[in-house]
Amino acid sequence: MSFRRLWSTPKAMGDVNMVTEELKNLYYKRLLPIEKYYSFHHFHSPSYEDADFGNKPMVLVMGQYSTGKTTFIRYLIEQDFLGSRVGPEPTTDCFTALMYGEAEGIIPGNALTMDPKKPFRNLDPFGNSFLNRFQCVQMPNRVLESISIIDTPGILTAAKRKLSRGYDFPAVLRWFAERVDRIILLFDAHKLEFSDELTRAFGALCGYEDKLRVVLNKADRVDSQQLMRVYGALMWSLGKVFRTPEILRVYIGSFWSEPRQTCDHYQLIELEEEDLLADIRNLPRNAAVRKLNDLVKRARLAHAHIISYLKQEMPTIFCKESKKHNLIYQLPVIFNKIQQQHRVPAGDFPDCTKMQEKLLSQDFSKFKRLKPSLMTSLDKLLTTDIANLVPLLQNQEPRKKSLPGVLDGEFLGTFRPDHYRRHPFKEPPKDEGSEADFDEWVVEKHKPKYDEIFYNLSPNAGKLSGTKVKEWMTKTLLPNSVLAHIWRLSDVDGDGMLDNEEFALAVHLIEGKLEGHWLPRELPPHLVPPSKRLSTVAADTKT
């Protein structure tokens, strides 16, 4: 097995534009008229717009402060982003949407809600207090070509619970939870304090547990015995909060690009990292499935039956207000009656307490009775139209090329050199006397030392297999995603093996990374081994 396959990336599925376009047409034709007729947006969530169907898959990253949210995002997109700060204190105080853009820049929240091409137009009801804490950072990043990432403020601990954010934080989380494809909830292995605000945030995620992935971060900083106890405590606490028979998946890891600490469960951390990154990489493939699933959830809500029943029970002239309050009080009984009369499953009803709160401010006289034509259209959507779309999702042809981003080589855990420190892999500036210097391979002076390691690994026919190289490289304790990129840069001829020059290049890149430098995205010409330069130039000429 080649080293390239050891860090393989699943192939992305085919183009889902046709399915999402059909979903959009069905929503506007079948479901939207019903939502408008029964004022769905007053009780649940605003109507979908074009951007909700056409936007890229979104990942919501949340957790208490100092759990590594911003560092986790840097690990995914392999670069720093505007306005980010990392520290043990609460450093992120706003919602930041990271999206692809040709030029790097920041769009403030108020302007963002006016952009019809962005899926954030329905956030303006949360007011200026929230919009002043919301921004979009655009950057030309390959990972962001396929997904968007939402960074959130650190959830406050018990000591900070009296502070007010000035907006409904759980409601904003719920708005995002409904629209994103994946929710990453991070915990620090050193502190599992469940604060009041964290518990309220969990309440906002109820109903979206299928999107939730829990990460126990910084797991290399505790020993195996402590990890077992922390993991058990976390699972027990989560079970008390979510109260579902299904067990949430908890990933154990240390998600940053620096060398991890030696621990007994190091291999477990590597396997968990690969599972989580594979789950995120599959989001573009599963985007249409998620949109279809959310549309069905929305269509199945028994909202029309509830509104119709309340309208039917209201008196024509007298005692309207007292009857209204009586109906709101009896709402649990009304739910049971509707369930029996129309054979609606109990899971299709909204939260009774929240529905009662929303009904208090509504005028029941404006409610509408059931309209047979609309209900027939809804039945057709659920029984026929959606069923016809499922085979299209299953029979999609895979693309010849993977999606441009969310690849194993893109989860490098390394930052762009122009943002921070020195860059040892950067090509030296060219001047009149640089031609002779360019012929000198910078790795050559250390090659005798690298050759000793190479031959101690017992090469076969002058080359090392991926299995042998991986076994040696993992001893550096660098994350697999970083090592995968180093392999991609070093295997210049792409044969899945390394000769002595390619191995020397790999060791040079590893040493540079361990010293705190940034890896290049692509191999600069001056780092190409001398024996490979002619073949590289020839390949570039053909392409």
mmCIF file of C-alpha atoms in Angstrom, residues 23-376:
data_model
loop_
_atom_site.group_PDB
_atom_site.id
_atom_site.type_symbol
_atom_site.label_atom_id
_atom_site.label_comp_id
_atom_site.label_asym_id
_atom_site.label_seq_id
_atom_site.Cartn_x
_atom_site.Cartn_y
_atom_site.Cartn_z
ATOM 1 C CA LEU A 23 -35.714 21.235 -3.992
ATOM 2 C CA LYS A 24 -35.939 25.009 -4.318
ATOM 3 C CA ASN A 25 -38.673 24.740 -6.940
ATOM 4 C CA LEU A 26 -40.672 22.338 -4.768
ATOM 5 C CA TYR A 27 -40.352 24.633 -1.763
ATOM 6 C CA TYR A 28 -41.604 27.692 -3.651
ATOM 7 C CA LYS A 29 -44.385 25.734 -5.366
ATOM 8 C CA ARG A 30 -45.674 23.477 -2.570
ATOM 9 C CA LEU A 31 -44.497 24.538 0.884
ATOM 10 C CA LEU A 32 -44.052 28.316 0.810
ATOM 11 C CA PRO A 33 -47.754 29.056 0.011
ATOM 12 C CA ILE A 34 -48.749 26.996 3.067
ATOM 13 C CA GLU A 35 -46.211 28.760 5.287
ATOM 14 C CA LYS A 36 -47.504 32.171 4.196
ATOM 15 C CA TYR A 37 -51.163 31.179 4.574
ATOM 16 C CA TYR A 38 -50.688 29.951 8.155
ATOM 17 C CA SER A 39 -48.026 32.523 9.209
ATOM 18 C CA PHE A 40 -45.358 29.888 9.793
ATOM 19 C CA HIS A 41 -42.629 32.513 10.218
ATOM 20 C CA HIS A 42 -44.328 33.976 13.329
ATOM 21 C CA PHE A 43 -44.026 30.686 15.212
ATOM 22 C CA HIS A 44 -41.012 28.778 13.893
ATOM 23 C CA SER A 45 -38.453 30.253 11.491
ATOM 24 C CA PRO A 46 -38.395 32.658 8.524
ATOM 25 C CA SER A 47 -39.079 31.454 5.008
ATOM 26 C CA TYR A 48 -36.206 30.052 2.978
ATOM 27 C CA GLU A 49 -34.611 32.191 0.271
ATOM 28 C CA ASP A 50 -32.501 31.374 -2.793
ATOM 29 C CA ALA A 51 -29.280 31.683 -0.785
ATOM 30 C CA ASP A 52 -30.463 29.009 1.667
ATOM 31 C CA PHE A 53 -30.533 26.492 -1.178
ATOM 32 C CA GLY A 54 -27.479 27.653 -3.104
ATOM 33 C CA ASN A 55 -24.997 28.280 -0.288
ATOM 34 C CA LYS A 56 -22.086 25.971 0.493
ATOM 35 C CA PRO A 57 -22.296 23.529 3.427
ATOM 36 C CA MET A 58 -21.706 25.329 6.732
ATOM 37 C CA VAL A 59 -19.927 24.160 9.881
ATOM 38 C CA LEU A 60 -20.815 25.814 13.215
ATOM 39 C CA VAL A 61 -17.946 25.695 15.749
ATOM 40 C CA MET A 62 -18.938 26.364 19.352
ATOM 41 C CA GLY A 63 -17.805 25.700 22.917
ATOM 42 C CA GLN A 64 -16.744 27.408 26.121
ATOM 43 C CA TYR A 65 -13.893 29.893 25.934
ATOM 44 C CA SER A 66 -10.346 28.515 25.769
ATOM 45 C CA THR A 67 -11.437 25.143 24.393
ATOM 46 C CA GLY A 68 -9.562 25.763 21.123
ATOM 47 C CA LYS A 69 -12.338 26.883 18.727
ATOM 48 C CA THR A 70 -10.279 29.405 16.759
ATOM 49 C CA THR A 71 -7.233 27.101 16.764
ATOM 50 C CA PHE A 72 -9.442 24.280 15.463
ATOM 51 C CA ILE A 73 -10.607 26.493 12.591
ATOM 52 C CA ARG A 74 -7.010 27.466 11.793
ATOM 53 C CA TYR A 75 -6.225 23.754 11.742
ATOM 54 C CA LEU A 76 -8.930 23.190 9.120
ATOM 55 C CA ILE A 77 -8.194 26.094 6.780
ATOM 56 C CA GLU A 78 -4.402 26.071 7.364
ATOM 57 C CA GLN A 79 -4.136 29.822 7.773
ATOM 58 C CA ASP A 80 -4.915 32.642 10.123
ATOM 59 C CA PHE A 81 -7.917 34.862 9.387
ATOM 60 C CA LEU A 82 -8.637 38.544 9.946
ATOM 61 C CA GLY A 83 -9.685 39.459 13.463
ATOM 62 C CA SER A 84 -8.778 36.123 15.056
ATOM 63 C CA ARG A 85 -6.953 35.927 18.369
ATOM 64 C CA VAL A 86 -5.946 32.946 20.479
ATOM 65 C CA GLY A 87 -5.542 33.030 24.248
ATOM 66 C CA PRO A 88 -6.673 31.490 27.547
ATOM 67 C CA GLU A 89 -9.076 34.376 28.161
ATOM 68 C CA PRO A 90 -12.324 34.946 26.159
ATOM 69 C CA THR A 91 -10.838 36.257 22.886
ATOM 70 C CA THR A 92 -13.712 35.709 20.422
ATOM 71 C CA ASP A 93 -16.610 38.014 21.253
ATOM 72 C CA CYS A 94 -18.546 37.841 17.979
ATOM 73 C CA PHE A 95 -19.973 35.470 15.400
ATOM 74 C CA THR A 96 -17.625 35.253 12.412
ATOM 75 C CA ALA A 97 -18.641 33.613 9.139
ATOM 76 C CA LEU A 98 -15.589 32.446 7.183
ATOM 77 C CA MET A 99 -16.462 32.290 3.488
ATOM 78 C CA TYR A 100 -14.621 32.137 0.191
ATOM 79 C CA GLY A 101 -13.810 35.374 -1.599
ATOM 80 C CA GLU A 102 -11.346 36.424 -4.290
ATOM 81 C CA ALA A 103 -10.047 39.243 -2.084
ATOM 82 C CA GLU A 104 -9.480 39.169 1.671
ATOM 83 C CA GLY A 105 -11.761 41.452 3.652
ATOM 84 C CA ILE A 106 -14.418 41.840 6.359
ATOM 85 C CA ILE A 107 -18.144 42.518 5.799
ATOM 86 C CA PRO A 108 -19.957 43.957 8.879
ATOM 87 C CA GLY A 109 -23.156 42.306 10.110
ATOM 88 C CA ASN A 110 -25.590 45.053 9.073
ATOM 89 C CA ALA A 111 -24.300 45.063 5.498
ATOM 90 C CA LEU A 112 -24.205 41.267 5.478
ATOM 91 C CA THR A 113 -27.943 40.936 6.122
ATOM 92 C CA MET A 114 -28.619 43.098 3.056
ATOM 93 C CA ASP A 115 -26.714 40.824 0.659
ATOM 94 C CA PRO A 116 -29.168 38.514 -1.185
ATOM 95 C CA LYS A 117 -26.304 36.177 -2.154
ATOM 96 C CA LYS A 118 -25.491 35.416 1.491
ATOM 97 C CA PRO A 119 -27.715 33.145 3.633
ATOM 98 C CA PHE A 120 -27.918 35.643 6.515
ATOM 99 C CA ARG A 121 -30.742 37.991 5.484
ATOM 100 C CA ASN A 122 -33.123 36.694 8.162
ATOM 101 C CA LEU A 123 -30.783 37.571 11.052
ATOM 102 C CA ASP A 124 -31.851 41.230 11.258
ATOM 103 C CA PRO A 125 -34.713 40.558 13.768
ATOM 104 C CA PHE A 126 -32.030 39.925 16.409
ATOM 105 C CA GLY A 127 -31.263 43.652 16.312
ATOM 106 C CA ASN A 128 -28.183 45.849 16.239
ATOM 107 C CA SER A 129 -26.820 44.381 19.474
ATOM 108 C CA PHE A 130 -26.267 41.138 17.620
ATOM 109 C CA LEU A 131 -25.417 42.552 14.184
ATOM 110 C CA ASN A 132 -22.644 44.647 15.715
ATOM 111 C CA ARG A 133 -21.177 41.331 16.908
ATOM 112 C CA PHE A 134 -21.552 39.559 13.585
ATOM 113 C CA GLN A 135 -19.183 39.706 10.614
ATOM 114 C CA CYS A 136 -18.141 37.789 7.534
ATOM 115 C CA VAL A 137 -14.461 37.261 6.735
ATOM 116 C CA GLN A 138 -13.845 36.465 3.076
ATOM 117 C CA MET A 139 -10.556 34.987 1.882
ATOM 118 C CA PRO A 140 -9.190 33.043 -1.105
ATOM 119 C CA ASN A 141 -8.851 29.702 0.674
ATOM 120 C CA ARG A 142 -9.260 26.328 -1.066
ATOM 121 C CA VAL A 143 -11.082 24.716 1.854
ATOM 122 C CA LEU A 144 -13.594 27.582 1.870
ATOM 123 C CA GLU A 145 -14.319 26.907 -1.800
ATOM 124 C CA SER A 146 -16.308 23.897 -0.606
ATOM 125 C CA ILE A 147 -17.520 24.767 2.905
ATOM 126 C CA SER A 148 -18.152 27.821 5.082
ATOM 127 C CA ILE A 149 -17.280 27.944 8.788
ATOM 128 C CA ILE A 150 -19.048 29.889 11.552
ATOM 129 C CA ASP A 151 -16.898 30.803 14.557
ATOM 130 C CA THR A 152 -18.883 31.665 17.701
ATOM 131 C CA PRO A 153 -18.161 33.573 20.923
ATOM 132 C CA GLY A 154 -16.872 31.469 23.804
ATOM 133 C CA ILE A 155 -19.705 30.296 26.039
ATOM 134 C CA LEU A 156 -19.385 31.884 29.476
ATOM 135 C CA THR A 157 -18.574 29.843 32.576
ATOM 136 C CA ALA A 158 -20.528 29.937 35.832
ATOM 137 C CA ALA A 159 -18.372 32.788 37.132
ATOM 138 C CA LYS A 160 -19.466 34.976 34.218
ATOM 139 C CA ARG A 161 -23.156 33.979 34.050
ATOM 140 C CA LYS A 162 -24.441 37.363 35.271
ATOM 141 C CA LEU A 163 -23.005 39.168 32.251
ATOM 142 C CA SER A 164 -25.468 39.999 29.489
ATOM 143 C CA ARG A 165 -24.592 39.827 25.795
ATOM 144 C CA GLY A 166 -27.343 42.248 24.776
ATOM 145 C CA TYR A 167 -29.036 39.756 22.438
ATOM 146 C CA ASP A 168 -30.687 36.338 22.665
ATOM 147 C CA PHE A 169 -27.604 34.112 22.388
ATOM 148 C CA PRO A 170 -29.446 30.731 22.463
ATOM 149 C CA ALA A 171 -31.912 31.956 19.817
ATOM 150 C CA VAL A 172 -29.047 32.929 17.496
ATOM 151 C CA LEU A 173 -27.443 29.522 18.028
ATOM 152 C CA ARG A 174 -30.735 27.826 17.168
ATOM 153 C CA TRP A 175 -31.054 29.932 14.000
ATOM 154 C CA PHE A 176 -27.638 28.727 12.855
ATOM 155 C CA ALA A 177 -28.235 25.150 14.047
ATOM 156 C CA GLU A 178 -31.261 24.898 11.757
ATOM 157 C CA ARG A 179 -29.267 25.977 8.700
ATOM 158 C CA VAL A 180 -25.787 24.484 9.118
ATOM 159 C CA ASP A 181 -24.726 21.014 8.024
ATOM 160 C CA ARG A 182 -22.492 20.188 10.977
ATOM 161 C CA ILE A 183 -22.152 21.478 14.565
ATOM 162 C CA ILE A 184 -18.747 20.988 16.210
ATOM 163 C CA LEU A 185 -18.938 21.349 19.998
ATOM 164 C CA LEU A 186 -15.511 21.511 21.678
ATOM 165 C CA PHE A 187 -14.635 20.715 25.277
ATOM 166 C CA ASP A 188 -11.300 21.079 27.051
ATOM 167 C CA ALA A 189 -10.065 17.849 28.639
ATOM 168 C CA HIS A 190 -8.931 19.895 31.650
ATOM 169 C CA LYS A 191 -12.271 21.549 32.452
ATOM 170 C CA LEU A 192 -15.764 20.146 31.989
ATOM 171 C CA GLU A 193 -17.737 22.761 33.870
ATOM 172 C CA PHE A 194 -21.323 22.938 32.573
ATOM 173 C CA SER A 195 -22.345 26.566 33.085
ATOM 174 C CA ASP A 196 -25.871 27.992 32.899
ATOM 175 C CA GLU A 197 -25.202 29.534 29.498
ATOM 176 C CA LEU A 198 -23.819 26.225 28.190
ATOM 177 C CA THR A 199 -26.970 24.430 29.345
ATOM 178 C CA ARG A 200 -29.133 27.035 27.585
ATOM 179 C CA ALA A 201 -27.007 26.625 24.461
ATOM 180 C CA PHE A 202 -27.670 22.876 24.588
ATOM 181 C CA GLY A 203 -31.381 23.650 24.709
ATOM 182 C CA ALA A 204 -30.992 25.616 21.473
ATOM 183 C CA LEU A 205 -29.483 22.538 19.801
ATOM 184 C CA CYS A 206 -32.320 20.181 20.751
ATOM 185 C CA GLY A 207 -33.789 18.628 17.619
ATOM 186 C CA TYR A 208 -30.500 18.945 15.735
ATOM 187 C CA GLU A 209 -28.520 16.231 17.524
ATOM 188 C CA ASP A 210 -27.988 14.478 14.175
ATOM 189 C CA LYS A 211 -25.756 17.379 13.110
ATOM 190 C CA LEU A 212 -23.795 17.516 16.374
ATOM 191 C CA ARG A 213 -20.241 16.221 16.789
ATOM 192 C CA VAL A 214 -18.608 16.611 20.223
ATOM 193 C CA VAL A 215 -14.819 16.979 20.451
ATOM 194 C CA LEU A 216 -12.835 16.399 23.642
ATOM 195 C CA ASN A 217 -9.890 18.608 22.733
ATOM 196 C CA LYS A 218 -6.341 18.763 24.169
ATOM 197 C CA ALA A 219 -6.536 15.052 25.022
ATOM 198 C CA ASP A 220 -2.767 14.604 24.678
ATOM 199 C CA ARG A 221 -2.285 16.755 27.809
ATOM 200 C CA VAL A 222 -3.786 14.121 30.135
ATOM 201 C CA ASP A 223 -2.734 10.531 30.774
ATOM 202 C CA SER A 224 -4.889 7.549 29.832
ATOM 203 C CA GLN A 225 -6.359 7.083 33.302
ATOM 204 C CA GLN A 226 -7.407 10.737 33.509
ATOM 205 C CA LEU A 227 -8.753 10.607 29.950
ATOM 206 C CA MET A 228 -10.981 7.642 30.805
ATOM 207 C CA ARG A 229 -12.459 9.517 33.763
ATOM 208 C CA VAL A 230 -12.907 12.768 31.837
ATOM 209 C CA TYR A 231 -14.551 10.953 28.914
ATOM 210 C CA GLY A 232 -16.951 9.157 31.257
ATOM 211 C CA ALA A 233 -17.849 12.389 33.062
ATOM 212 C CA LEU A 234 -18.484 14.149 29.736
ATOM 213 C CA MET A 235 -20.744 11.376 28.436
ATOM 214 C CA TRP A 236 -22.708 11.363 31.719
ATOM 215 C CA SER A 237 -23.166 15.145 31.636
ATOM 216 C CA LEU A 238 -24.227 15.150 27.980
ATOM 217 C CA GLY A 239 -26.740 12.394 28.657
ATOM 218 C CA LYS A 240 -28.355 14.489 31.395
ATOM 219 C CA VAL A 241 -28.630 17.572 29.175
ATOM 220 C CA PHE A 242 -29.854 16.105 25.882
ATOM 221 C CA ARG A 243 -32.035 13.322 27.336
ATOM 222 C CA THR A 244 -32.057 11.195 24.203
ATOM 223 C CA PRO A 245 -31.632 7.413 23.945
ATOM 224 C CA GLU A 246 -29.027 7.917 21.209
ATOM 225 C CA ILE A 247 -25.449 8.352 22.374
ATOM 226 C CA LEU A 248 -23.674 11.411 20.967
ATOM 227 C CA ARG A 249 -20.411 10.717 19.155
ATOM 228 C CA VAL A 250 -17.500 12.197 21.112
ATOM 229 C CA TYR A 251 -14.175 12.532 19.280
ATOM 230 C CA ILE A 252 -10.950 12.520 21.293
ATOM 231 C CA GLY A 253 -8.161 14.627 19.849
ATOM 232 C CA SER A 254 -5.707 17.490 19.942
ATOM 233 C CA PHE A 255 -6.639 19.635 16.983
ATOM 234 C CA TRP A 256 -3.753 21.925 16.194
ATOM 235 C CA SER A 257 -0.730 21.755 13.910
ATOM 236 C CA GLU A 258 2.012 21.612 16.530
ATOM 237 C CA PRO A 259 3.663 18.384 17.747
ATOM 238 C CA ARG A 260 1.510 16.510 20.209
ATOM 239 C CA GLN A 261 2.733 15.354 23.582
ATOM 240 C CA THR A 262 3.701 11.724 23.966
ATOM 241 C CA CYS A 263 0.924 9.698 25.605
ATOM 242 C CA ASP A 264 -0.328 6.111 25.748
ATOM 243 C CA HIS A 265 -3.421 6.964 23.690
ATOM 244 C CA TYR A 266 -1.551 8.712 20.854
ATOM 245 C CA GLN A 267 -2.766 6.209 18.236
ATOM 246 C CA LEU A 268 -6.348 6.684 19.408
ATOM 247 C CA ILE A 269 -6.008 10.450 18.878
ATOM 248 C CA GLU A 270 -4.774 9.856 15.310
ATOM 249 C CA LEU A 271 -7.694 7.560 14.480
ATOM 250 C CA GLU A 272 -10.225 9.982 15.966
ATOM 251 C CA GLU A 273 -8.704 12.862 13.978
ATOM 252 C CA GLU A 274 -9.020 10.912 10.720
ATOM 253 C CA ASP A 275 -12.673 10.067 11.482
ATOM 254 C CA LEU A 276 -13.635 13.682 12.228
ATOM 255 C CA LEU A 277 -11.820 15.133 9.204
ATOM 256 C CA ALA A 278 -13.416 12.480 6.981
ATOM 257 C CA ASP A 279 -16.824 13.496 8.341
ATOM 258 C CA ILE A 280 -16.164 17.161 7.500
ATOM 259 C CA ARG A 281 -14.720 16.328 4.076
ATOM 260 C CA ASN A 282 -17.939 14.475 3.208
ATOM 261 C CA LEU A 283 -20.138 17.531 3.846
ATOM 262 C CA PRO A 284 -20.120 18.769 0.212
ATOM 263 C CA ARG A 285 -21.126 15.275 -0.905
ATOM 264 C CA ASN A 286 -24.027 15.139 1.559
ATOM 265 C CA ALA A 287 -25.196 18.755 1.226
ATOM 266 C CA ALA A 288 -28.235 17.941 -0.927
ATOM 267 C CA VAL A 289 -29.281 15.133 1.421
ATOM 268 C CA ARG A 290 -29.172 17.515 4.388
ATOM 269 C CA LYS A 291 -31.240 20.150 2.570
ATOM 270 C CA LEU A 292 -33.816 17.548 1.607
ATOM 271 C CA ASN A 293 -33.944 16.279 5.199
ATOM 272 C CA ASP A 294 -34.446 19.796 6.616
ATOM 273 C CA LEU A 295 -37.180 20.520 4.077
ATOM 274 C CA VAL A 296 -39.061 17.345 5.055
ATOM 275 C CA LYS A 297 -38.731 18.233 8.764
ATOM 276 C CA ARG A 298 -40.195 21.644 8.023
ATOM 277 C CA ALA A 299 -43.056 20.238 5.943
ATOM 278 C CA ARG A 300 -44.029 17.616 8.530
ATOM 279 C CA LEU A 301 -44.630 20.104 11.357
ATOM 280 C CA ALA A 302 -48.322 20.011 12.329
ATOM 281 C CA HIS A 303 -48.503 23.802 12.262
ATOM 282 C CA ALA A 304 -51.445 24.124 9.859
ATOM 283 C CA HIS A 305 -53.587 21.733 11.915
ATOM 284 C CA ILE A 306 -52.862 23.670 15.110
ATOM 285 C CA ILE A 307 -53.713 27.065 13.609
ATOM 286 C CA SER A 308 -56.851 25.690 11.984
ATOM 287 C CA TYR A 309 -58.078 24.123 15.237
ATOM 288 C CA LEU A 310 -57.536 27.357 17.199
ATOM 289 C CA LYS A 311 -59.441 29.324 14.540
ATOM 290 C CA GLN A 312 -62.291 26.829 14.635
ATOM 291 C CA GLU A 313 -62.649 27.082 18.432
ATOM 292 C CA MET A 314 -62.680 30.888 18.568
ATOM 293 C CA PRO A 315 -66.068 32.598 19.131
ATOM 294 C CA THR A 316 -67.364 34.913 16.428
ATOM 295 C CA ILE A 317 -68.088 38.000 18.546
ATOM 296 C CA PHE A 318 -67.977 37.773 22.354
ATOM 297 C CA CYS A 319 -65.327 36.681 24.910
ATOM 298 C CA LYS A 320 -62.537 36.377 22.368
ATOM 299 C CA GLU A 321 -59.722 37.286 24.755
ATOM 300 C CA SER A 322 -60.774 34.912 27.525
ATOM 301 C CA LYS A 323 -61.271 32.099 25.010
ATOM 302 C CA LYS A 324 -57.833 32.770 23.548
ATOM 303 C CA HIS A 325 -56.132 32.399 26.945
ATOM 304 C CA ASN A 326 -58.181 29.292 27.679
ATOM 305 C CA LEU A 327 -57.078 27.691 24.392
ATOM 306 C CA ILE A 328 -53.428 28.537 25.085
ATOM 307 C CA TYR A 329 -53.715 26.947 28.536
ATOM 308 C CA GLN A 330 -55.279 23.802 27.018
ATOM 309 C CA LEU A 331 -52.715 23.522 24.216
ATOM 310 C CA PRO A 332 -51.303 20.146 25.436
ATOM 311 C CA VAL A 333 -54.837 18.691 25.303
ATOM 312 C CA ILE A 334 -55.379 20.233 21.855
ATOM 313 C CA PHE A 335 -52.195 18.570 20.616
ATOM 314 C CA ASN A 336 -53.549 15.188 21.730
ATOM 315 C CA LYS A 337 -56.895 15.798 19.986
ATOM 316 C CA ILE A 338 -55.198 16.786 16.705
ATOM 317 C CA GLN A 339 -52.928 13.753 16.975
ATOM 318 C CA GLN A 340 -55.944 11.432 17.247
ATOM 319 C CA GLN A 341 -58.174 13.159 14.657
ATOM 320 C CA HIS A 342 -55.569 13.549 11.885
ATOM 321 C CA ARG A 343 -53.213 10.717 12.904
ATOM 322 C CA VAL A 344 -50.254 13.087 13.177
ATOM 323 C CA PRO A 345 -47.195 11.581 14.937
ATOM 324 C CA ALA A 346 -46.336 13.153 18.300
ATOM 325 C CA GLY A 347 -42.848 14.002 17.006
ATOM 326 C CA ASP A 348 -44.309 16.347 14.370
ATOM 327 C CA PHE A 349 -45.624 18.805 16.967
ATOM 328 C CA PRO A 350 -43.565 21.834 18.049
ATOM 329 C CA ASP A 351 -42.433 22.393 21.625
ATOM 330 C CA CYS A 352 -45.669 23.069 23.535
ATOM 331 C CA THR A 353 -44.246 25.640 25.989
ATOM 332 C CA LYS A 354 -42.587 27.693 23.243
ATOM 333 C CA MET A 355 -45.750 27.546 21.132
ATOM 334 C CA GLN A 356 -47.790 28.859 24.061
ATOM 335 C CA GLU A 357 -45.378 31.785 24.451
ATOM 336 C CA LYS A 358 -45.633 32.651 20.749
ATOM 337 C CA LEU A 359 -49.456 32.422 20.740
ATOM 338 C CA LEU A 360 -49.809 35.035 23.499
ATOM 339 C CA SER A 361 -48.901 37.847 21.088
ATOM 340 C CA GLN A 362 -51.050 36.598 18.173
ATOM 341 C CA ASP A 363 -54.533 37.644 17.040
ATOM 342 C CA PHE A 364 -56.485 34.386 16.719
ATOM 343 C CA SER A 365 -59.193 36.048 14.619
ATOM 344 C CA LYS A 366 -56.687 36.340 11.742
ATOM 345 C CA PHE A 367 -55.936 32.611 11.742
ATOM 346 C CA LYS A 368 -57.101 30.515 8.769
ATOM 347 C CA ARG A 369 -58.956 27.216 8.603
ATOM 348 C CA LEU A 370 -57.590 24.207 6.745
ATOM 349 C CA LYS A 371 -57.601 24.774 3.015
ATOM 350 C CA PRO A 372 -58.050 21.427 1.197
ATOM 351 C CA SER A 373 -56.086 22.453 -1.902
ATOM 352 C CA LEU A 374 -53.043 23.472 0.170
ATOM 353 C CA MET A 375 -53.145 20.294 2.250
ATOM 354 C CA THR A 376 -53.384 18.204 -0.929
#
